[in-house]
Structures are given as C-alpha cells and as structure tokens.
Short mmCIF file of C-alpha atoms in Angstrom, two decimals:
data_model
loop_
_atom_site.label_atom_id
_atom_site.label_comp_id
_atom_site.label_asym_id
_atom_site.label_seq_id
_atom_site.Cartn_x
_atom_site.Cartn_y
_atom_site.Cartn_z
CA LYS A 604 -12.71 -9.16 14.07
CA ALA A 605 -9.41 -10.86 13.10
CA GLY A 606 -7.13 -8.87 10.84
CA VAL A 607 -5.28 -9.91 7.75
CA THR A 608 -3.00 -12.85 8.41
CA GLN A 609 0.09 -13.58 6.38
CA THR A 610 2.27 -16.68 6.62
CA PRO A 611 5.08 -17.30 6.94
CA ARG A 612 6.34 -14.09 8.54
CA TYR A 613 9.99 -14.77 7.68
CA LEU A 614 11.65 -17.07 5.23
CA ILE A 615 15.03 -17.58 3.61
CA LYS A 616 15.47 -19.10 0.17
CA THR A 617 18.31 -19.47 -2.28
CA ARG A 618 18.47 -18.28 -5.86
CA GLY A 619 16.54 -20.44 -8.27
CA GLN A 620 14.11 -21.77 -5.71
CA GLN A 621 10.46 -20.92 -5.64
CA VAL A 622 8.34 -19.63 -2.77
CA THR A 623 4.66 -19.56 -1.90
CA LEU A 624 3.19 -16.98 0.48
CA SER A 625 -0.24 -17.11 1.99
CA CYS A 626 -2.77 -14.49 2.95
CA SER A 627 -6.02 -14.83 4.86
CA PRO A 628 -8.19 -11.74 4.46
CA ILE A 629 -10.58 -10.20 6.94
CA SER A 630 -13.80 -12.18 7.03
CA GLY A 631 -16.21 -10.87 4.42
CA HIS A 632 -13.56 -9.15 2.35
CA ARG A 633 -13.54 -10.35 -1.24
CA SER A 634 -10.60 -8.42 -2.66
CA VAL A 635 -7.02 -9.38 -1.92
CA SER A 636 -4.10 -7.44 -3.31
CA TRP A 637 -0.37 -8.03 -3.03
CA TYR A 638 2.54 -5.57 -2.78
CA GLN A 639 6.29 -5.76 -2.75
CA GLN A 640 8.15 -3.38 -0.44
CA THR A 641 11.89 -2.77 -0.78
CA PRO A 642 14.13 0.09 0.43
CA GLY A 643 15.01 0.97 -3.14
CA GLN A 644 11.69 0.73 -4.94
CA GLY A 645 9.27 1.37 -2.08
CA LEU A 646 5.79 -0.12 -2.20
CA GLN A 647 4.87 -1.64 -5.53
CA PHE A 648 1.55 -3.14 -6.56
CA LEU A 649 1.81 -6.76 -7.70
CA PHE A 650 -1.74 -7.87 -8.41
CA GLU A 651 -5.26 -7.96 -7.10
CA TYR A 652 -7.77 -10.80 -6.92
CA PHE A 653 -11.50 -10.58 -6.54
CA SER A 654 -13.84 -13.60 -6.46
CA GLU A 655 -11.01 -15.95 -7.49
CA THR A 656 -10.16 -13.89 -10.60
CA GLN A 657 -7.08 -11.71 -11.11
CA ARG A 658 -8.60 -8.32 -11.72
CA ASN A 659 -5.50 -6.11 -11.94
CA LYS A 660 -1.81 -6.64 -12.38
CA GLY A 661 1.22 -4.47 -11.83
CA ASN A 662 4.41 -4.42 -13.83
CA PHE A 663 6.16 -7.51 -12.54
CA PRO A 664 7.53 -10.41 -14.59
CA GLY A 665 5.62 -13.65 -15.03
CA ARG A 666 7.68 -15.29 -12.28
CA PHE A 667 5.28 -13.59 -9.91
CA SER A 668 1.87 -15.21 -9.85
CA GLY A 669 -1.01 -15.63 -7.50
CA ARG A 670 -4.39 -17.15 -6.99
CA GLN A 671 -7.43 -16.78 -4.81
CA PHE A 672 -9.56 -19.53 -3.39
CA SER A 673 -13.32 -19.65 -2.94
CA ASN A 674 -12.96 -18.61 0.71
CA SER A 675 -11.04 -15.49 -0.45
CA ARG A 676 -7.75 -16.72 0.92
CA SER A 677 -4.95 -15.96 -1.50
CA GLU A 678 -1.47 -17.20 -2.28
CA MET A 679 1.29 -15.68 -4.28
CA ASN A 680 4.15 -17.57 -5.82
CA VAL A 681 7.56 -16.46 -7.00
CA SER A 682 9.44 -18.88 -9.13
CA THR A 683 13.13 -18.92 -9.97
CA LEU A 684 14.04 -16.57 -7.19
CA GLU A 685 16.57 -13.82 -7.77
CA LEU A 686 18.53 -11.84 -5.22
CA GLY A 687 16.43 -8.79 -6.10
CA ASP A 688 13.29 -10.54 -4.95
CA SER A 689 14.36 -10.07 -1.34
CA ALA A 690 11.64 -7.90 0.07
CA LEU A 691 8.70 -7.55 2.39
CA TYR A 692 5.60 -8.91 0.66
CA LEU A 693 2.42 -7.35 1.89
CA CYS A 694 -1.08 -8.53 1.40
CA ALA A 695 -4.14 -6.33 1.84
CA SER A 696 -7.83 -7.07 1.80
CA SER A 697 -10.81 -4.86 1.21
CA LEU A 698 -14.56 -5.22 0.80
CA ASP A 699 -14.46 -4.58 -2.89
CA GLY A 700 -11.71 -2.97 -4.99
CA PRO A 701 -8.32 -1.94 -3.59
CA GLY A 702 -7.57 1.55 -2.35
CA GLY A 703 -8.18 4.26 -4.84
CA THR A 704 -11.33 2.75 -6.28
CA ASN A 705 -14.85 3.07 -4.79
CA THR A 706 -14.63 2.99 -1.05
CA GLY A 707 -11.43 0.96 -1.17
CA GLU A 708 -9.85 1.15 2.29
CA LEU A 709 -7.07 -1.43 2.32
CA PHE A 710 -6.37 -3.47 5.41
CA PHE A 711 -2.80 -4.75 5.39
CA GLY A 712 -1.23 -7.73 7.03
CA GLU A 713 2.18 -7.52 8.71
CA GLY A 714 3.89 -9.00 5.70
CA SER A 715 6.15 -11.89 4.81
CA ARG A 716 9.82 -10.99 4.79
CA LEU A 717 11.65 -12.96 2.13
CA THR A 718 15.42 -13.14 1.98
CA VAL A 719 17.02 -14.66 -1.11
CA LEU A 720 20.64 -15.79 -0.71
CA LEU B 1458 1.89 5.98 -16.14
CA ALA B 1459 1.09 7.96 -13.01
CA LYS B 1460 4.01 9.49 -11.18
CA THR B 1461 4.01 10.55 -7.56
CA THR B 1462 6.42 12.72 -5.62
CA GLN B 1463 6.60 13.18 -1.87
CA PRO B 1464 9.29 14.69 0.35
CA ILE B 1465 11.59 12.00 1.65
CA SER B 1466 11.56 13.24 5.21
CA MET B 1467 10.14 15.91 7.51
CA ASP B 1468 10.85 16.92 11.09
CA SER B 1469 8.37 18.44 13.51
CA TYR B 1470 7.83 19.07 17.20
CA GLU B 1471 5.08 17.81 19.40
CA GLY B 1472 1.93 19.91 19.22
CA GLN B 1473 2.65 21.34 15.79
CA GLU B 1474 0.55 20.88 12.66
CA VAL B 1475 2.27 18.93 9.90
CA ASN B 1476 1.39 19.10 6.22
CA ILE B 1477 2.71 16.51 3.78
CA THR B 1478 2.12 17.08 0.11
CA CYS B 1479 2.10 14.46 -2.62
CA SER B 1480 2.29 15.52 -6.26
CA HIS B 1481 0.66 13.12 -8.65
CA ASN B 1482 0.01 13.42 -12.35
CA ASN B 1483 -1.86 11.20 -14.76
CA ILE B 1484 -3.96 9.58 -12.07
CA ALA B 1485 -7.16 7.68 -12.72
CA THR B 1486 -10.05 10.07 -13.26
CA ASN B 1487 -12.57 8.24 -11.13
CA ASP B 1488 -10.33 7.01 -8.32
CA TYR B 1489 -9.87 8.34 -4.82
CA ILE B 1490 -6.63 9.53 -3.32
CA THR B 1491 -5.67 7.72 -0.17
CA TRP B 1492 -3.03 8.18 2.52
CA TYR B 1493 -1.51 5.49 4.68
CA GLN B 1494 0.73 5.43 7.75
CA GLN B 1495 3.35 2.77 8.34
CA PHE B 1496 5.32 1.91 11.47
CA PRO B 1497 8.41 -0.33 11.38
CA SER B 1498 7.64 -4.03 11.04
CA GLN B 1499 3.96 -3.34 10.35
CA GLY B 1500 1.80 -3.10 7.27
CA PRO B 1501 0.48 0.33 6.23
CA ARG B 1502 -2.60 1.62 7.99
CA PHE B 1503 -5.35 3.69 6.37
CA ILE B 1504 -5.51 7.33 7.46
CA ILE B 1505 -7.87 9.15 5.10
CA GLN B 1506 -9.28 9.10 1.58
CA GLY B 1507 -10.79 11.77 -0.64
CA TYR B 1508 -11.70 12.63 -4.23
CA LYS B 1509 -11.77 16.42 -4.28
CA THR B 1510 -11.72 19.48 -2.00
CA LYS B 1511 -11.38 18.75 1.68
CA VAL B 1512 -12.04 15.70 3.82
CA THR B 1513 -11.64 15.54 7.58
CA ASN B 1514 -11.78 12.67 10.03
CA GLU B 1515 -10.83 12.24 13.63
CA VAL B 1516 -7.10 12.01 12.95
CA ALA B 1517 -6.34 14.05 9.79
CA SER B 1518 -7.50 16.32 7.02
CA LEU B 1519 -6.94 15.86 3.33
CA PHE B 1520 -6.86 18.75 0.85
CA ILE B 1521 -7.22 18.04 -2.86
CA PRO B 1522 -7.28 20.88 -5.38
CA ALA B 1523 -9.69 20.88 -8.31
CA ASP B 1524 -7.06 19.65 -10.79
CA ARG B 1525 -6.25 16.69 -8.50
CA LYS B 1526 -2.55 16.94 -9.34
CA SER B 1527 -1.61 17.02 -5.70
CA SER B 1528 -2.95 16.24 -2.27
CA THR B 1529 -1.93 17.45 1.15
CA LEU B 1530 -2.28 15.41 4.31
CA SER B 1531 -2.63 17.57 7.39
CA LEU B 1532 -1.93 16.16 10.83
CA PRO B 1533 -3.04 18.52 13.61
CA ARG B 1534 -1.01 18.73 16.81
CA VAL B 1535 1.32 15.77 16.20
CA SER B 1536 2.66 13.67 19.04
CA LEU B 1537 5.68 11.40 19.32
CA SER B 1538 3.52 8.44 18.32
CA ASP B 1539 2.94 10.03 14.91
CA THR B 1540 6.56 9.32 14.00
CA ALA B 1541 6.13 7.02 11.01
CA VAL B 1542 6.31 6.86 7.22
CA TYR B 1543 3.38 8.34 5.34
CA TYR B 1544 2.40 7.25 1.82
CA CYS B 1545 0.00 8.62 -0.70
CA LEU B 1546 -1.77 6.12 -2.93
CA VAL B 1547 -3.37 6.86 -6.29
CA GLY B 1548 -4.81 4.88 -9.15
CA ASP B 1549 -2.85 4.89 -12.39
CA GLY B 1550 -4.42 6.88 -15.21
CA GLY B 1551 -5.26 5.62 -18.64
CA SER B 1552 -7.80 2.93 -19.58
CA SER B 1553 -5.08 0.28 -19.91
CA ASN B 1554 -3.95 0.99 -16.38
CA THR B 1555 -7.32 0.78 -14.68
CA GLY B 1556 -6.96 -0.73 -11.26
CA LYS B 1557 -3.19 -0.37 -11.06
CA LEU B 1558 -2.16 1.39 -7.90
CA ILE B 1559 0.80 3.67 -7.42
CA PHE B 1560 2.25 4.44 -3.99
CA GLY B 1561 4.30 7.52 -3.31
CA GLN B 1562 7.87 7.03 -2.19
CA GLY B 1563 6.89 7.70 1.41
CA THR B 1564 7.64 10.60 3.74
CA THR B 1565 9.39 9.77 7.00
CA LEU B 1566 7.99 12.08 9.65
CA GLN B 1567 10.11 12.48 12.79
CA VAL B 1568 8.35 14.14 15.67
CA LYS B 1569 10.61 15.50 18.38
CA PRO B 1570 9.72 16.34 21.98
#
C-alpha cells in the first residue's frame, strides 16, 4: 500500500509570495492533518480535514489555510510568506481522527521543506 | 492549553533499556497518548498508543499513571538503529481545544556501541 505522498519535497520562495503544498493520503484514509516543524518551535499542529471539512485548527494566523478534496487529497496554502515560515511541513493521514483521538494512528509523509528568502 | 515536557536528550548503550518520560498537564480527557519516532529527513513514525496503565507491543511499552499527567515510553534492549528523536503526542484539554494536538519538544536518543 502506498504511503503518504507530499509534493513538492523542496521549494524556495521569497518574502511576500504564496505557496501551495500538496498531500495525497493513504488510500482509504479520510483524515488529513498538517504540521509545521522548525528547530525552534518543534512540531506544531496546523489543521485537520475530514471529509472535505476543516475539523480542527491550531494556533496559526489566517495566512495558513487548507482544503481537502473529495478524494481526500489535501492542499495547504501559505500566503504573504515571512522568513519565519521557513520550515518542514508535514502531512499525516489516518482512518478517522488524528492521533490522540479514537484509534488515531497518524501516518506521516516525508514533508515539504520550505525555505523563505 | 496543554503543556508537555520531555528531556531534550538521552544517551544509552546498545542492549540497555531506555525510559523516556513526557509530562503533560491539561490534556483531553478522552484522548489517547501517543509516541512517535523520527529519523532525519523523514516524517514521524508511530510507536505506541495508550489511554491508561500499561500497553505493550512488539517494539515498546507505554506506562501511563492513573492521573494521566505523564507517560513513559520504554524501549527494551536498544540498538544503534534506535538513535532517533522521540515525541509524545497528546490532545489539548478543554472543550474549546477539542481535536487540537500538542507534540512534546522531542527527546533525542543517542545509542552508543
């Protein structure tokens, strides 16, 4: 069974630009959640989508948004990029809710590494 | 808001048992506590999950006291390949925080020969 696929793996943007990252979950998984990982702040929960609806949201500004399509694939968008947005963005899928709820084992992709110059 | 605390780093030798403790307060009442392992340039990988008392699988054990304010991941007889960063993951407490997840800061385990 194919794992979680994230594209692109690496990208470089400049301040003020916007970026879209894509995540294809494991087949049959309906929940997709996104995380930001930085050396200073560690792993931080961005948001979670289930059946095309945002179900949970972390404490990030509105510049961070996402969506989920009917095939469970998800995208996240960051507008007006800032230097501090440089990070590894991880996507995870699960059968139902994300880790910590119900049976919630999260399956992570390898991430998209964003560098903002 | 839930707060988690893990040791930043730990050293061990091959064949030893390693215990990593995560302190967590104000976590979601009905949520599980989960531990993940992460290698460089990879996403985290599920190790074990539990709600209360003790859970054991083929790679680790997880001990959770009755008050659920901490959890201890136990890795029996570690090998060099267990060198990685280990994270605890909990759900944030409070009805307004339902579904929000909090990762620990991560514990870098270095296993030496």
